[in-house]
Short mmCIF file of C-alpha atoms in Angstrom, two decimals:
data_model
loop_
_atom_site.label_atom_id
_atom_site.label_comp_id
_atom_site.label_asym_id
_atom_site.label_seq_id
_atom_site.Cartn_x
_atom_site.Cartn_y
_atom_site.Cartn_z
CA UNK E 1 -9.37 -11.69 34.30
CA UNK E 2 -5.87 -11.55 35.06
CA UNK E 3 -5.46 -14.79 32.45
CA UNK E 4 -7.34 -12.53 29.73
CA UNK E 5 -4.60 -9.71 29.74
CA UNK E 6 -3.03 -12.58 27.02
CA UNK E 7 -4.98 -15.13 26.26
CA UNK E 8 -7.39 -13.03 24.56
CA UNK E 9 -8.42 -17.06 22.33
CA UNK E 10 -10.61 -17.96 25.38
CA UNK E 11 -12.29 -15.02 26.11
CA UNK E 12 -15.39 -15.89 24.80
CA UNK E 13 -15.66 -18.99 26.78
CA UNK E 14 -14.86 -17.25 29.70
CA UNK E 15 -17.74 -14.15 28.98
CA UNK E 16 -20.26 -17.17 28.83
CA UNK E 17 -19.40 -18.97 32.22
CA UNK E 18 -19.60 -14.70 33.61
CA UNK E 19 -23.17 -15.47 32.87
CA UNK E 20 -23.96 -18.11 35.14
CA UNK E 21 -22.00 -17.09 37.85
CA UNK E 22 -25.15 -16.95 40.05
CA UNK E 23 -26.22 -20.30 39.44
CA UNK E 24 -23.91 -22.66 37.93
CA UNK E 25 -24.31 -26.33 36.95
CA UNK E 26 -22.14 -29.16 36.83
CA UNK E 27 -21.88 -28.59 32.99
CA UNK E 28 -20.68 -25.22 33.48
CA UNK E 29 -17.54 -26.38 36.29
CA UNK E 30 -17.26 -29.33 33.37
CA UNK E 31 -17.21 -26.49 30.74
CA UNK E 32 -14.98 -24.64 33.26
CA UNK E 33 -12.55 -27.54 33.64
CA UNK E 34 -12.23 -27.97 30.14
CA UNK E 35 -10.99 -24.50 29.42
CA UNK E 36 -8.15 -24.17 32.32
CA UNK E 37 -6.95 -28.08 30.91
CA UNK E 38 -6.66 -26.23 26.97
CA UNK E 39 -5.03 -23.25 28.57
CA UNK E 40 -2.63 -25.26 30.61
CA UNK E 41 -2.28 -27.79 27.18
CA UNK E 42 -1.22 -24.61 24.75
CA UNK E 43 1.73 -22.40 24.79
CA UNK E 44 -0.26 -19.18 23.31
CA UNK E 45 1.29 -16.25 24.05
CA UNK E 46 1.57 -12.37 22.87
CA UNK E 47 4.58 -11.84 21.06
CA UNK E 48 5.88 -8.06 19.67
CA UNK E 49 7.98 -8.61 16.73
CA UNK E 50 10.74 -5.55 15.65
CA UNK E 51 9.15 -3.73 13.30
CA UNK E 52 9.48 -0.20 11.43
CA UNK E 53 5.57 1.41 12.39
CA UNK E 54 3.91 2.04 9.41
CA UNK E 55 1.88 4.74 11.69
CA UNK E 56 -2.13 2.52 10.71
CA UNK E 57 -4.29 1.04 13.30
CA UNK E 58 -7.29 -1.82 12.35
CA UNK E 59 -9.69 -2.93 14.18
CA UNK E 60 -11.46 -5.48 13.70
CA UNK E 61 -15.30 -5.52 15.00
CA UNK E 62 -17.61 -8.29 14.54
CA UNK E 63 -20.26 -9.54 16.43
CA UNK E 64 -23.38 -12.51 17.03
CA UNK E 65 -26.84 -12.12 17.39
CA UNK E 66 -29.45 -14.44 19.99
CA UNK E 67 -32.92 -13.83 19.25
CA UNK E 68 -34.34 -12.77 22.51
CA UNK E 69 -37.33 -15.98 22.40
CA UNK E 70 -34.02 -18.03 22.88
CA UNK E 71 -33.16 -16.34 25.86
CA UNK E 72 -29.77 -14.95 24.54
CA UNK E 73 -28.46 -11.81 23.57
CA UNK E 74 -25.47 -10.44 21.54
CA UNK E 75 -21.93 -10.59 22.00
CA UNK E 76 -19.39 -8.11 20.09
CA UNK E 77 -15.28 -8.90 19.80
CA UNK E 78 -12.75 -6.78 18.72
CA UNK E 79 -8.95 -6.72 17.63
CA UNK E 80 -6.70 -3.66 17.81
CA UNK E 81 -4.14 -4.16 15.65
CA UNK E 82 -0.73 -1.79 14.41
CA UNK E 83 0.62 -2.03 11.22
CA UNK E 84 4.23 -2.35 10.25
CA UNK E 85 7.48 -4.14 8.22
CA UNK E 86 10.09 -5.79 8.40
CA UNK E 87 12.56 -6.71 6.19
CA UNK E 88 9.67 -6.41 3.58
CA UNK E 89 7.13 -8.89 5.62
CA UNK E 90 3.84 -7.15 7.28
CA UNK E 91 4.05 -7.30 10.86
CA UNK E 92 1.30 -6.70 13.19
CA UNK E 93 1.41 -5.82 16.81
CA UNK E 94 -2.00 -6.91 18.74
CA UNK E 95 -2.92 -3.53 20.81
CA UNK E 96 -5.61 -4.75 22.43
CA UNK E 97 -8.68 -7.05 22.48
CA UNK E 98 -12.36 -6.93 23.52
CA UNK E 99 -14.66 -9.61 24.05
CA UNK E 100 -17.63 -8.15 25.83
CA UNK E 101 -21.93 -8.58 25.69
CA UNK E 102 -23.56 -5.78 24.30
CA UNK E 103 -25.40 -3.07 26.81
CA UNK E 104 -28.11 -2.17 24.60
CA UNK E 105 -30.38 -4.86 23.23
CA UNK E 106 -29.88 -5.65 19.91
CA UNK E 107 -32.97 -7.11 17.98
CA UNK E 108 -30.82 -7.99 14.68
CA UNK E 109 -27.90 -9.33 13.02
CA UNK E 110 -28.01 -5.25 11.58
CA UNK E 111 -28.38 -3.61 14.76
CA UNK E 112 -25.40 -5.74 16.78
CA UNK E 113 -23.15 -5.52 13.91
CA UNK E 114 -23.75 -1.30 14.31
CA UNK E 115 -23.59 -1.03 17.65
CA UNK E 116 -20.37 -3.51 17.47
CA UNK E 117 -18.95 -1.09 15.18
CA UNK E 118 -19.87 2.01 17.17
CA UNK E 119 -17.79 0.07 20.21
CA UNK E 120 -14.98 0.18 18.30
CA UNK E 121 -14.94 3.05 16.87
CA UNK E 122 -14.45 4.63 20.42
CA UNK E 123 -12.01 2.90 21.71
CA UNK E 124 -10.07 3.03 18.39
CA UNK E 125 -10.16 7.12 18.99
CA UNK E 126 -8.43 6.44 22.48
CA UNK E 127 -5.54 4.70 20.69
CA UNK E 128 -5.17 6.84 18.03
CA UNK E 129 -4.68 9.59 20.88
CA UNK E 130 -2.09 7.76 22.67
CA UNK E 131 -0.29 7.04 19.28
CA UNK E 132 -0.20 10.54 18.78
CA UNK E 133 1.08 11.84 22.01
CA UNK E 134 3.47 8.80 21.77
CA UNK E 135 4.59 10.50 18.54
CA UNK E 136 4.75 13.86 19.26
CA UNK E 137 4.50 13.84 23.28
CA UNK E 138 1.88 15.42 25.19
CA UNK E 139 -0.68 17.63 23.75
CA UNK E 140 -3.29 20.19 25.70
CA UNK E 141 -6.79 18.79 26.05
CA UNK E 142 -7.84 22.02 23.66
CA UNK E 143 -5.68 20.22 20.97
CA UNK E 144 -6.97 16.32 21.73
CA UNK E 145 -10.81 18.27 21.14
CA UNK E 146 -9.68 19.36 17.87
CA UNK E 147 -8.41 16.12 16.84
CA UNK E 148 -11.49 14.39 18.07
CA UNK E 149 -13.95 17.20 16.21
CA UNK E 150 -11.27 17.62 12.95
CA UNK E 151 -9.34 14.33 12.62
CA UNK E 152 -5.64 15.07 12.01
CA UNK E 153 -3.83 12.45 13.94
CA UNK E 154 -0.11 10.78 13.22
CA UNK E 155 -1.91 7.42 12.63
CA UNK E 156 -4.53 6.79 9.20
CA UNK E 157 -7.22 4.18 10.86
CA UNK E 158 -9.31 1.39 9.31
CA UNK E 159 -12.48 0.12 10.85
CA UNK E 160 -12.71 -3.00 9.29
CA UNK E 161 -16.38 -5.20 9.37
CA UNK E 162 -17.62 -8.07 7.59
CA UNK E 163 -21.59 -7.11 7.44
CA UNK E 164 -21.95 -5.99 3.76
CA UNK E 165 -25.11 -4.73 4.89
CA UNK E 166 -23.86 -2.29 6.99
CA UNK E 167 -20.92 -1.27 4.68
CA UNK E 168 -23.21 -0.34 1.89
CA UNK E 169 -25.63 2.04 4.75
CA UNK E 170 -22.93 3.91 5.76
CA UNK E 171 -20.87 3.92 1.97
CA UNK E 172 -23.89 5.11 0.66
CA UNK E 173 -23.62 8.69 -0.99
CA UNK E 174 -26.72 9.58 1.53
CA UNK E 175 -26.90 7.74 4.49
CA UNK E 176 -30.49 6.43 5.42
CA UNK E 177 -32.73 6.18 8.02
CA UNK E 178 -33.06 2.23 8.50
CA UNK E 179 -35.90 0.46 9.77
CA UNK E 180 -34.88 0.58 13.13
CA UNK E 181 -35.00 3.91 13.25
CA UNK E 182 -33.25 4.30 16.96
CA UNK E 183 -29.80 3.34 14.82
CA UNK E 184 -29.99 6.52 12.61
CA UNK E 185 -28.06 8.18 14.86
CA UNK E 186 -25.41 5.74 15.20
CA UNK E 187 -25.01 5.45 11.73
CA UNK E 188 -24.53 9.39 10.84
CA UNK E 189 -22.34 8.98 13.32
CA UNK E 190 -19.76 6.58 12.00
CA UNK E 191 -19.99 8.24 8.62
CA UNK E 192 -19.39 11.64 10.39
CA UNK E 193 -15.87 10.07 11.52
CA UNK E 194 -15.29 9.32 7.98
CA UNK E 195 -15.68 12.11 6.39
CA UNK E 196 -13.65 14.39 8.50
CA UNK E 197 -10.89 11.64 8.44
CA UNK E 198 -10.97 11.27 12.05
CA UNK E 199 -11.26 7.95 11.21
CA UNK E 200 -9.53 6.58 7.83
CA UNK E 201 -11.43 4.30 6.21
CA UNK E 202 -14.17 2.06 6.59
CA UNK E 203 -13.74 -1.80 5.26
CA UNK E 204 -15.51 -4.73 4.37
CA UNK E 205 -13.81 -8.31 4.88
CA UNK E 206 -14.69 -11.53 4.09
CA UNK E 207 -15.54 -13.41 7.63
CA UNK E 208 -12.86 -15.65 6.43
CA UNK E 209 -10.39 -12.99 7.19
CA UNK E 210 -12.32 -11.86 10.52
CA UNK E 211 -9.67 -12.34 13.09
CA UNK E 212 -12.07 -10.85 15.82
CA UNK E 213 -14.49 -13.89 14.39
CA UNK E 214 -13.15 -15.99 17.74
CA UNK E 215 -14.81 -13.49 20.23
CA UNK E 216 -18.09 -13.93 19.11
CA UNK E 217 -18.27 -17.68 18.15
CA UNK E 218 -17.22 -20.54 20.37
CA UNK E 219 -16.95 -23.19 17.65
CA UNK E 220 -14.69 -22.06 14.84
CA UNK E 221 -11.11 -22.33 15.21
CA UNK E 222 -8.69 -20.29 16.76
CA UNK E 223 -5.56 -20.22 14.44
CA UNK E 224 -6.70 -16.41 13.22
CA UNK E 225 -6.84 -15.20 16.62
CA UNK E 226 -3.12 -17.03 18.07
CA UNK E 227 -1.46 -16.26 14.63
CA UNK E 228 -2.67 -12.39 15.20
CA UNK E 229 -1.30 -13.03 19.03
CA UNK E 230 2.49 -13.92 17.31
CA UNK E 231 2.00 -11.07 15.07
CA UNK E 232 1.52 -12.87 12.03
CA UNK E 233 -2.14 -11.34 9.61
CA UNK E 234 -2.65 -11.12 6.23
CA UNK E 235 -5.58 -10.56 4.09
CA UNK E 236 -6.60 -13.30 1.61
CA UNK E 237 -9.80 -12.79 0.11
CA UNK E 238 -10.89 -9.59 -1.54
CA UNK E 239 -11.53 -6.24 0.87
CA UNK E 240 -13.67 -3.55 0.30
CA UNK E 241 -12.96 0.44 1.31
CA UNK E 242 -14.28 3.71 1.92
CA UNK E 243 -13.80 5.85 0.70
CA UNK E 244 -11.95 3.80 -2.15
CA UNK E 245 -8.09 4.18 -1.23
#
């Protein structure tokens, strides 16, 4: 845990040996093993480049789906990311990172990719409130309810996903009720935040340019995840936003 305050690139692999805790094998001390040898190996490390804040947060929320025959169940990762420049290059400072299992079961690749979203969504409305207050210093807990119920913070926000699906249900000029039906909620909810600018904008990305991709996934590469760590992100394939910026 104490490792994970940094090297948020093996966090996945060390959520899936939390699951077998109870009754390890000797392919999960192998599995083990292998993980402390690639963290000794590498030199990854968080690094905070000088930058002029451009006052915008993005998160980044993706998640996986198990089917629950095979006996698995989702995962969701996120990346909290600030925006800013210097000398004319985009800098990015990595707030935090999440790499957790989902509490509710998820019975699609729609429902974990909402409920991943919904995740985020909250914490990113902590950090907008300590961006604030680190802006203009302390406020009253009558003005941090306004700002939760109104929007109005220092920061504009992104929420940024790579599920077109669940995009186009929540861009849509009436939000639906879905086939699972027990998501309604959370949907109206995340287009609530949206509309009263509490948070920014909603945004699809190609998985490509997922950077939160390495939470979910053990066997794709990490260079999105340690370039993010050295503050180094940029978009490459086309984005899309609500509302349209």
């Amino acid at each position: 845990a104490y490792a994970l305050t940094t090297q948020h690139w093996l966090a996945v692999y060390v959520v899936a040996l939390q699951r077998v805790t109870q009754s390890p094998t000797i392919g999960d001390v192998k599995a083990l093993n292998t993980i402390v040898r690639q963290a000794k190996a590498g030199s990854a490390h968080i690094v905070f480049k000088a930058m002029e804040c451009m006052r915008h947060l993005d998160v980044h929320s993706d998640s996986s789906f198990k089917k629950e025959q095979e006996k698995g169940y989702g995962m969701r990762g996120a990346n909290y990311m600030r925006k800013g420049k210097c000398k004319g290059q985009e800098i990015w400072h990595l707030i935090q990172s999440e790499c957790k299992s989902h509490k509710l079961v998820t019975r699609s690749t729609f429902s974990s990719e909402t409920l991943a979203a919904v995740g985020a969504a909250d914490t990113l409305i902590m950090i907008l409130l300590t961006m604030h207050e680190i802006q203009v210093g302390p406020i009253p807990a009558r003005e941090a309810r306004r700002l939760r119920e109104e929007g109005g913070w220092c920061f504009e926000s992104t929420l940024t996903v790579d599920a077109m699906s669940l995009f186009a249900a929540i861009a849509a000029s009436t939000v639906k009720v879905p086939s699972e039906k027990n998501l309604a909620g959370h949907l109206f909810w995340l287009r609530e935040l949206l509309d009263r600018k509490i948070v920014t904008h909603l945004q699809w990305a190609d998985t490509r340019d997922m950077n939160s991709d390495g939470h979910t996934k053990g066997s794709i590469d990490r260079k999105a995840i340690l370039d993010l760590m050295l503050g180094n992100f940029a978009y490459q394939y086309k984005t899309m936003n609500f509302p349209p910026r």
